[in-house]
mmCIF file of C-alpha atoms and ligand atoms in Angstrom:
data_model
loop_
_atom_site.group_PDB
_atom_site.id
_atom_site.type_symbol
_atom_site.label_atom_id
_atom_site.label_comp_id
_atom_site.label_asym_id
_atom_site.label_seq_id
_atom_site.Cartn_x
_atom_site.Cartn_y
_atom_site.Cartn_z
ATOM 1 C CA MET A 1 132.253 -17.871 -2.916
ATOM 2 C CA THR A 2 130.212 -20.773 -3.751
ATOM 3 C CA LYS A 3 128.737 -19.576 -7.162
ATOM 4 C CA LYS A 4 130.897 -16.354 -8.409
ATOM 5 C CA ARG A 5 134.657 -17.215 -7.934
ATOM 6 C CA PRO A 6 136.501 -15.215 -9.995
ATOM 7 C CA ASN A 7 139.703 -14.688 -8.268
ATOM 8 C CA ARG A 8 141.074 -18.531 -8.218
ATOM 9 C CA ALA A 9 144.583 -19.166 -8.968
ATOM 10 C CA ASP A 10 145.835 -22.466 -10.674
ATOM 11 C CA ILE A 11 148.796 -24.090 -9.257
ATOM 12 C CA LEU A 12 149.804 -27.314 -10.834
ATOM 13 C CA GLY A 13 145.890 -28.057 -11.719
ATOM 14 C CA CYS A 14 144.601 -26.934 -8.194
ATOM 15 C CA LEU A 15 142.558 -24.069 -8.172
ATOM 16 C CA ILE A 16 142.764 -21.796 -5.289
ATOM 17 C CA ASP A 17 140.735 -18.795 -3.916
ATOM 18 C CA MET A 18 142.887 -15.965 -3.393
ATOM 19 C CA ILE A 19 141.149 -14.553 -0.513
ATOM 20 C CA SER A 20 141.942 -12.934 2.857
ATOM 21 C CA MET A 21 140.558 -14.066 6.097
ATOM 22 C CA GLU A 22 137.884 -11.891 6.392
ATOM 23 C CA GLN A 23 136.546 -12.397 2.689
ATOM 24 C CA ALA A 24 136.512 -16.115 3.964
ATOM 25 C CA LEU A 25 134.762 -15.734 7.110
ATOM 26 C CA ALA A 26 132.242 -13.596 4.888
ATOM 27 C CA ALA A 27 131.788 -16.267 2.406
ATOM 28 C CA ILE A 28 131.654 -18.775 5.668
ATOM 29 C CA GLU A 29 128.678 -17.161 7.307
ATOM 30 C CA LYS A 30 126.711 -17.006 3.872
ATOM 31 C CA MET A 31 127.123 -20.733 3.799
ATOM 32 C CA ILE A 32 125.546 -20.936 7.271
ATOM 33 C CA ASP A 33 122.563 -18.885 6.311
ATOM 34 C CA ASN A 34 122.291 -20.817 2.979
ATOM 35 C CA GLY A 35 122.068 -24.158 5.088
ATOM 36 C CA LYS A 36 123.600 -26.439 1.959
ATOM 37 C CA PRO A 37 126.387 -28.505 2.870
ATOM 38 C CA ASN A 38 130.144 -27.120 1.603
ATOM 39 C CA GLN A 39 133.615 -28.269 2.039
ATOM 40 C CA ILE A 40 136.500 -26.036 2.740
ATOM 41 C CA ILE A 41 140.137 -27.061 2.132
ATOM 42 C CA THR A 42 143.188 -25.243 3.617
ATOM 43 C CA LEU A 43 145.684 -26.044 1.030
ATOM 44 C CA ASN A 44 149.304 -26.293 1.335
ATOM 45 C CA ALA A 45 152.140 -27.381 -1.267
ATOM 46 C CA GLU A 46 152.164 -31.051 0.324
ATOM 47 C CA ILE A 47 148.867 -31.553 -0.513
ATOM 48 C CA VAL A 48 149.245 -29.730 -4.125
ATOM 49 C CA TYR A 49 152.377 -31.964 -4.648
ATOM 50 C CA SER A 50 150.432 -35.383 -3.515
ATOM 51 C CA ALA A 51 147.302 -34.201 -5.993
ATOM 52 C CA GLN A 52 150.139 -34.474 -9.003
ATOM 53 C CA LYS A 53 150.253 -38.397 -8.736
ATOM 54 C CA ASP A 54 146.165 -38.682 -7.345
ATOM 55 C CA ARG A 55 143.837 -37.615 -10.044
ATOM 56 C CA GLY A 56 140.763 -38.296 -7.134
ATOM 57 C CA LEU A 57 142.330 -35.951 -4.740
ATOM 58 C CA ARG A 58 142.851 -33.345 -7.385
ATOM 59 C CA GLU A 59 139.237 -33.741 -8.156
ATOM 60 C CA ILE A 60 138.015 -33.190 -4.680
ATOM 61 C CA ILE A 61 140.227 -30.068 -4.297
ATOM 62 C CA ASN A 62 138.655 -28.693 -7.433
ATOM 63 C CA SER A 63 134.950 -29.484 -6.478
ATOM 64 C CA ALA A 64 135.631 -28.025 -3.013
ATOM 65 C CA GLN A 65 133.558 -25.030 -2.363
ATOM 66 C CA MET A 66 136.453 -23.233 -0.535
ATOM 67 C CA VAL A 67 140.075 -23.786 -1.050
ATOM 68 C CA THR A 68 142.214 -21.456 1.144
ATOM 69 C CA PRO A 69 146.228 -20.629 0.455
ATOM 70 C CA ASP A 70 147.369 -22.355 3.748
ATOM 71 C CA GLY A 71 151.334 -22.935 3.460
ATOM 72 C CA ILE A 72 153.658 -20.124 2.609
ATOM 73 C CA GLY A 73 154.531 -22.731 -0.465
ATOM 74 C CA ILE A 74 151.143 -21.721 -1.678
ATOM 75 C CA VAL A 75 151.683 -17.895 -1.380
ATOM 76 C CA TRP A 76 155.178 -18.199 -3.009
ATOM 77 C CA ALA A 77 154.051 -20.093 -5.661
ATOM 78 C CA ALA A 78 150.959 -17.883 -6.345
ATOM 79 C CA ARG A 79 153.036 -14.916 -6.533
ATOM 80 C CA SER A 80 155.577 -16.372 -8.750
ATOM 81 C CA LEU A 81 153.089 -17.404 -10.863
ATOM 82 C CA GLY A 82 151.719 -13.468 -11.186
ATOM 83 C CA CYS A 83 148.540 -13.970 -9.271
ATOM 84 C CA LYS A 84 147.702 -11.604 -6.330
ATOM 85 C CA ILE A 85 147.620 -13.141 -3.162
ATOM 86 C CA LYS A 86 146.973 -11.680 0.167
ATOM 87 C CA ASP A 87 148.095 -13.513 3.153
ATOM 88 C CA ARG A 88 147.664 -17.136 4.416
ATOM 89 C CA VAL A 89 144.516 -18.367 5.439
ATOM 90 C CA THR A 90 145.700 -21.461 7.875
ATOM 91 C CA GLY A 91 143.494 -23.946 9.014
ATOM 92 C CA ILE A 92 144.477 -23.321 12.401
ATOM 93 C CA ASP A 93 143.901 -19.202 12.217
ATOM 94 C CA LEU A 94 140.614 -20.184 10.789
ATOM 95 C CA VAL A 95 139.381 -22.481 13.709
ATOM 96 C CA HIS A 96 140.237 -19.188 16.135
ATOM 97 C CA ARG A 97 138.442 -17.061 13.916
ATOM 98 C CA LEU A 98 135.276 -19.291 13.330
ATOM 99 C CA CYS A 99 135.259 -20.103 17.073
ATOM 100 C CA GLN A 100 135.369 -16.203 18.177
ATOM 101 C CA LEU A 101 132.573 -15.725 15.424
ATOM 102 C CA ALA A 102 130.427 -19.015 16.405
ATOM 103 C CA ALA A 103 130.844 -17.411 20.135
ATOM 104 C CA THR A 104 128.731 -14.401 19.114
ATOM 105 C CA LYS A 105 126.492 -15.918 16.444
ATOM 106 C CA GLY A 106 125.102 -18.985 18.071
ATOM 107 C CA TRP A 107 126.532 -21.509 15.618
ATOM 108 C CA LYS A 108 127.254 -24.926 16.788
ATOM 109 C CA VAL A 109 130.620 -26.470 16.317
ATOM 110 C CA PHE A 110 131.552 -30.400 16.234
ATOM 111 C CA PHE A 111 135.058 -31.509 16.693
ATOM 112 C CA PHE A 112 135.995 -34.858 14.910
ATOM 113 C CA GLY A 113 139.649 -36.185 14.780
ATOM 114 C CA ALA A 114 142.622 -36.489 16.613
ATOM 115 C CA ALA A 115 143.563 -39.140 18.962
ATOM 116 C CA PRO A 116 140.995 -39.988 21.885
ATOM 117 C CA GLY A 117 140.431 -36.923 24.545
ATOM 118 C CA VAL A 118 142.433 -34.522 22.355
ATOM 119 C CA ALA A 119 139.111 -32.863 20.580
ATOM 120 C CA GLU A 120 137.621 -32.386 23.982
ATOM 121 C CA LEU A 121 140.823 -30.655 25.798
ATOM 122 C CA ALA A 122 140.797 -28.665 22.587
ATOM 123 C CA ALA A 123 137.175 -27.712 22.706
ATOM 124 C CA GLN A 124 137.693 -27.081 26.581
ATOM 125 C CA LYS A 125 140.601 -24.488 25.789
ATOM 126 C CA LEU A 126 138.634 -22.862 23.084
ATOM 127 C CA THR A 127 135.428 -22.429 25.325
ATOM 128 C CA GLY A 128 137.424 -20.828 27.861
ATOM 129 C CA GLU A 129 138.930 -18.285 25.385
ATOM 130 C CA TYR A 130 135.672 -17.807 23.443
ATOM 131 C CA PRO A 131 132.951 -17.718 26.184
ATOM 132 C CA GLY A 132 129.352 -18.801 24.515
ATOM 133 C CA LEU A 133 130.731 -20.580 22.109
ATOM 134 C CA ASN A 134 128.272 -23.856 21.873
ATOM 135 C CA ILE A 135 130.847 -27.071 20.992
ATOM 136 C CA CYS A 136 127.944 -29.471 20.236
ATOM 137 C CA GLY A 137 130.117 -32.884 20.184
ATOM 138 C CA CYS A 138 133.505 -34.120 20.146
ATOM 139 C CA ARG A 139 134.851 -37.601 18.295
ATOM 140 C CA ASP A 140 138.323 -38.877 18.339
ATOM 141 C CA GLY A 141 139.768 -39.829 14.679
ATOM 142 C CA TYR A 142 140.943 -43.445 15.308
ATOM 143 C CA PHE A 143 137.815 -45.774 13.594
ATOM 144 C CA ALA A 144 137.431 -48.874 11.502
ATOM 145 C CA ASP A 145 135.748 -48.202 8.021
ATOM 146 C CA GLY A 146 132.578 -49.881 9.229
ATOM 147 C CA ASP A 147 132.206 -47.102 11.684
ATOM 148 C CA GLU A 148 131.962 -44.207 9.418
ATOM 149 C CA GLU A 149 128.296 -44.820 9.095
ATOM 150 C CA ASN A 150 127.971 -44.659 12.963
ATOM 151 C CA ILE A 151 130.195 -41.199 13.055
ATOM 152 C CA ILE A 152 127.759 -39.647 10.485
ATOM 153 C CA LYS A 153 124.756 -40.733 12.730
ATOM 154 C CA GLU A 154 126.597 -39.302 15.987
ATOM 155 C CA ILE A 155 127.665 -35.874 14.361
ATOM 156 C CA LYS A 156 124.059 -35.446 12.288
ATOM 157 C CA GLN A 157 122.291 -36.106 15.407
ATOM 158 C CA GLN A 158 123.684 -32.466 16.935
ATOM 159 C CA THR A 159 122.914 -30.405 13.919
ATOM 160 C CA PRO A 160 126.325 -28.672 13.719
ATOM 161 C CA ASP A 161 126.645 -25.635 11.818
ATOM 162 C CA ILE A 162 130.613 -26.146 11.341
ATOM 163 C CA LEU A 163 132.174 -29.506 11.546
ATOM 164 C CA LEU A 164 136.232 -29.532 12.083
ATOM 165 C CA VAL A 165 137.530 -32.520 10.823
ATOM 166 C CA ALA A 166 141.001 -33.156 12.636
ATOM 167 C CA LEU A 167 142.194 -36.391 10.496
ATOM 168 C CA GLY A 168 145.102 -35.143 8.356
ATOM 169 C CA ALA A 169 145.468 -34.251 4.868
ATOM 170 C CA PRO A 170 144.136 -36.005 2.626
ATOM 171 C CA LYS A 171 142.301 -38.548 4.557
ATOM 172 C CA GLN A 172 139.803 -35.512 6.062
ATOM 173 C CA GLU A 173 139.690 -34.030 2.439
ATOM 174 C CA ILE A 174 138.715 -37.494 1.156
ATOM 175 C CA PHE A 175 136.287 -37.928 4.352
ATOM 176 C CA ILE A 176 134.425 -34.884 4.180
ATOM 177 C CA LYS A 177 133.831 -35.221 0.248
ATOM 178 C CA LYS A 178 132.428 -38.782 0.548
ATOM 179 C CA HIS A 179 129.836 -37.583 3.311
ATOM 180 C CA LYS A 180 129.194 -34.030 2.942
ATOM 181 C CA ASN A 181 125.883 -34.434 1.529
ATOM 182 C CA LYS A 182 124.879 -37.224 3.757
ATOM 183 C CA LEU A 183 126.135 -35.108 7.110
ATOM 184 C CA GLY A 184 124.205 -31.747 5.596
ATOM 185 C CA VAL A 185 126.651 -29.656 7.716
ATOM 186 C CA PRO A 186 126.870 -26.150 6.093
ATOM 187 C CA VAL A 187 130.498 -25.859 6.824
ATOM 188 C CA CYS A 188 132.654 -28.940 6.584
ATOM 189 C CA LEU A 189 136.462 -27.472 7.254
ATOM 190 C CA GLY A 190 139.503 -30.007 7.165
ATOM 191 C CA VAL A 191 142.189 -28.744 10.007
ATOM 192 C CA GLY A 192 145.015 -31.458 9.887
ATOM 193 C CA GLY A 193 146.838 -31.267 13.167
ATOM 194 C CA SER A 194 144.923 -28.143 14.851
ATOM 195 C CA PHE A 195 143.445 -29.938 18.013
ATOM 196 C CA ASP A 196 147.044 -31.447 18.621
ATOM 197 C CA VAL A 197 147.920 -27.505 19.061
ATOM 198 C CA LEU A 198 144.946 -25.970 20.369
ATOM 199 C CA SER A 199 144.682 -28.501 23.032
ATOM 200 C CA GLY A 200 148.388 -27.663 24.020
ATOM 201 C CA ILE A 201 150.055 -31.340 23.559
ATOM 202 C CA LYS A 202 151.981 -30.108 20.534
ATOM 203 C CA LEU A 203 153.249 -26.410 20.255
ATOM 204 C CA ARG A 204 152.520 -24.119 17.393
ATOM 205 C CA ALA A 205 155.822 -22.571 16.011
ATOM 206 C CA PRO A 206 156.730 -19.596 18.166
ATOM 207 C CA LYS A 207 156.049 -16.236 16.420
ATOM 208 C CA VAL A 208 159.362 -15.669 15.126
ATOM 209 C CA PHE A 209 159.152 -18.502 12.970
ATOM 210 C CA ILE A 210 155.414 -17.768 11.801
ATOM 211 C CA LYS A 211 156.505 -14.152 11.157
ATOM 212 C CA LEU A 212 159.432 -15.319 8.931
ATOM 213 C CA ASN A 213 157.182 -17.768 7.131
ATOM 214 C CA LEU A 214 159.173 -20.491 8.788
ATOM 215 C CA GLU A 215 156.556 -22.477 10.348
ATOM 216 C CA TRP A 216 157.361 -25.547 8.155
ATOM 217 C CA PHE A 217 160.945 -25.723 9.146
ATOM 218 C CA TYR A 218 159.926 -25.574 13.162
ATOM 219 C CA ARG A 219 157.850 -28.708 12.448
ATOM 220 C CA LEU A 220 160.542 -30.494 10.895
ATOM 221 C CA LEU A 221 162.840 -29.453 13.693
ATOM 222 C CA SER A 222 160.355 -30.731 16.172
ATOM 223 C CA GLU A 223 158.784 -33.628 14.314
ATOM 224 C CA PRO A 224 161.913 -35.179 12.263
ATOM 225 C CA SER A 225 159.982 -37.842 11.120
ATOM 226 C CA ARG A 226 158.007 -35.570 8.648
ATOM 227 C CA PHE A 227 161.116 -35.211 6.660
ATOM 228 C CA ARG A 228 160.078 -37.472 3.959
ATOM 229 C CA ARG A 229 156.644 -35.394 3.766
ATOM 230 C CA GLN A 230 158.631 -32.398 3.422
ATOM 231 C CA LEU A 231 160.587 -33.754 0.690
ATOM 232 C CA ALA A 232 157.880 -32.984 -1.526
ATOM 233 C CA LEU A 233 158.437 -29.136 -0.914
ATOM 234 C CA PRO A 234 161.752 -28.831 -2.922
ATOM 235 C CA LYS A 235 160.454 -31.174 -5.878
ATOM 236 C CA PHE A 236 157.100 -28.593 -5.608
ATOM 237 C CA ALA A 237 158.912 -25.708 -5.695
ATOM 238 C CA LEU A 238 160.885 -26.691 -9.178
ATOM 239 C CA MET A 239 157.538 -27.607 -10.614
ATOM 240 C CA ILE A 240 156.280 -24.355 -9.896
ATOM 241 C CA ILE A 241 159.658 -22.821 -11.834
ATOM 242 C CA LYS A 242 158.858 -25.061 -14.521
ATOM 243 C CA GLN A 243 155.374 -23.385 -14.999
ATOM 244 C CA LYS A 244 156.445 -20.208 -14.689
ATOM 245 C CA TYR A 245 158.984 -20.306 -17.605
ATOM 246 C CA MET A 246 156.907 -22.587 -19.608
ATOM 247 C CA SER A 247 153.643 -20.050 -19.510
ATOM 248 C CA ARG A 248 156.296 -17.407 -20.361
ATOM 249 C CA GLY A 249 157.301 -19.124 -23.583
ATOM 250 C CA ASN A 250 153.159 -19.771 -24.285
ATOM 251 C CA PRO A 251 151.600 -16.381 -23.468
HETATM 252 N N1 LIG B 301 144.241 -38.189 12.852
HETATM 253 C C1 LIG B 301 143.299 -39.210 13.176
HETATM 254 N N2 LIG B 301 143.039 -40.309 12.365
HETATM 255 C C2 LIG B 301 143.889 -40.888 11.326
HETATM 256 C C3 LIG B 301 145.259 -40.181 11.259
HETATM 257 C C4 LIG B 301 145.288 -39.157 11.878
HETATM 258 O O1 LIG B 301 142.841 -38.722 13.973
HETATM 259 O O2 LIG B 301 143.454 -42.105 11.322
HETATM 260 C C5 LIG B 301 145.046 -37.396 13.371
HETATM 261 C C6 LIG B 301 146.020 -37.277 14.160
HETATM 262 O O3 LIG B 301 146.114 -37.412 15.476
HETATM 263 C C7 LIG B 301 146.822 -35.833 14.488
HETATM 264 C C8 LIG B 301 145.945 -35.350 12.705
HETATM 265 O O4 LIG B 301 145.140 -36.350 12.547
HETATM 266 O O5 LIG B 301 145.606 -34.793 14.973
HETATM 267 C C9 LIG B 301 146.772 -35.155 11.535
HETATM 268 O O6 LIG B 301 148.131 -34.426 12.159
HETATM 269 P P1 LIG B 301 149.293 -33.587 11.085
HETATM 270 O O7 LIG B 301 149.898 -32.553 11.732
HETATM 271 O O8 LIG B 301 149.838 -34.857 10.480
HETATM 272 O O9 LIG B 301 148.136 -33.421 9.912
HETATM 273 P P2 LIG B 301 148.148 -32.240 8.635
HETATM 274 O O10 LIG B 301 148.329 -30.841 9.167
HETATM 275 O O11 LIG B 301 149.776 -32.062 8.135
HETATM 276 O O12 LIG B 301 147.325 -32.801 7.507
#
């Protein structure tokens, strides 16, 4: 994954690996065997839209070692632009599959982010679900800039194989990019609001919404404050339609 990445789609200047969950897990296993630090981003349309005005964010996305298609907006965009894409690889599904695998492989996982107590609660739920899972540390995501060095020390001391960072996008992506090499953790993954859902303090969309690819709509209904953020979605769709017709005109 880190060296050869032939199957990447360019969506508005953001490169995304068109991989399945199984391919992502296989590549992650290799990263852990190799031991060098890697950044993984589960990308959605809102982040791609923000990256249009933020060159630094675009550079973070394009320098990550793996970028998976998280939202249905990305899947739709990739297909509209003629790329073969299997399915979504969402942050929360990746956390479940990684924890399941970590329990059998003996990998250590660190949970960093969300409000005080939430990471611990999520960790407790997951160790119940995947016996043998070694969660080597938890730390909430509310800190002053001056605390970053102590947080890095705290994480490093536990020598995790996987670091889950739940600070929301793009804060978590910026944190990982800035500290990845110092942390030396093979797999650093931004997981957004996943701890809130895993801990049970927030509900994931009912299965029918997920199946119909309307998870974004459920989030909007349950958190109307996200309305402003989600205004990015129709603008993203218009940009994709424009990219599609421009590339038709310039084969
Ligand atoms: N968060 C945090 N520190 C911050 C800001 C946010 O730990 O300074 C946490 C917040 O408590 C929540 C998560 O980051 O658990 C963001 O969730 P959201 O659903 O907004 O993220 P998204 O998945 O949309 O990126």
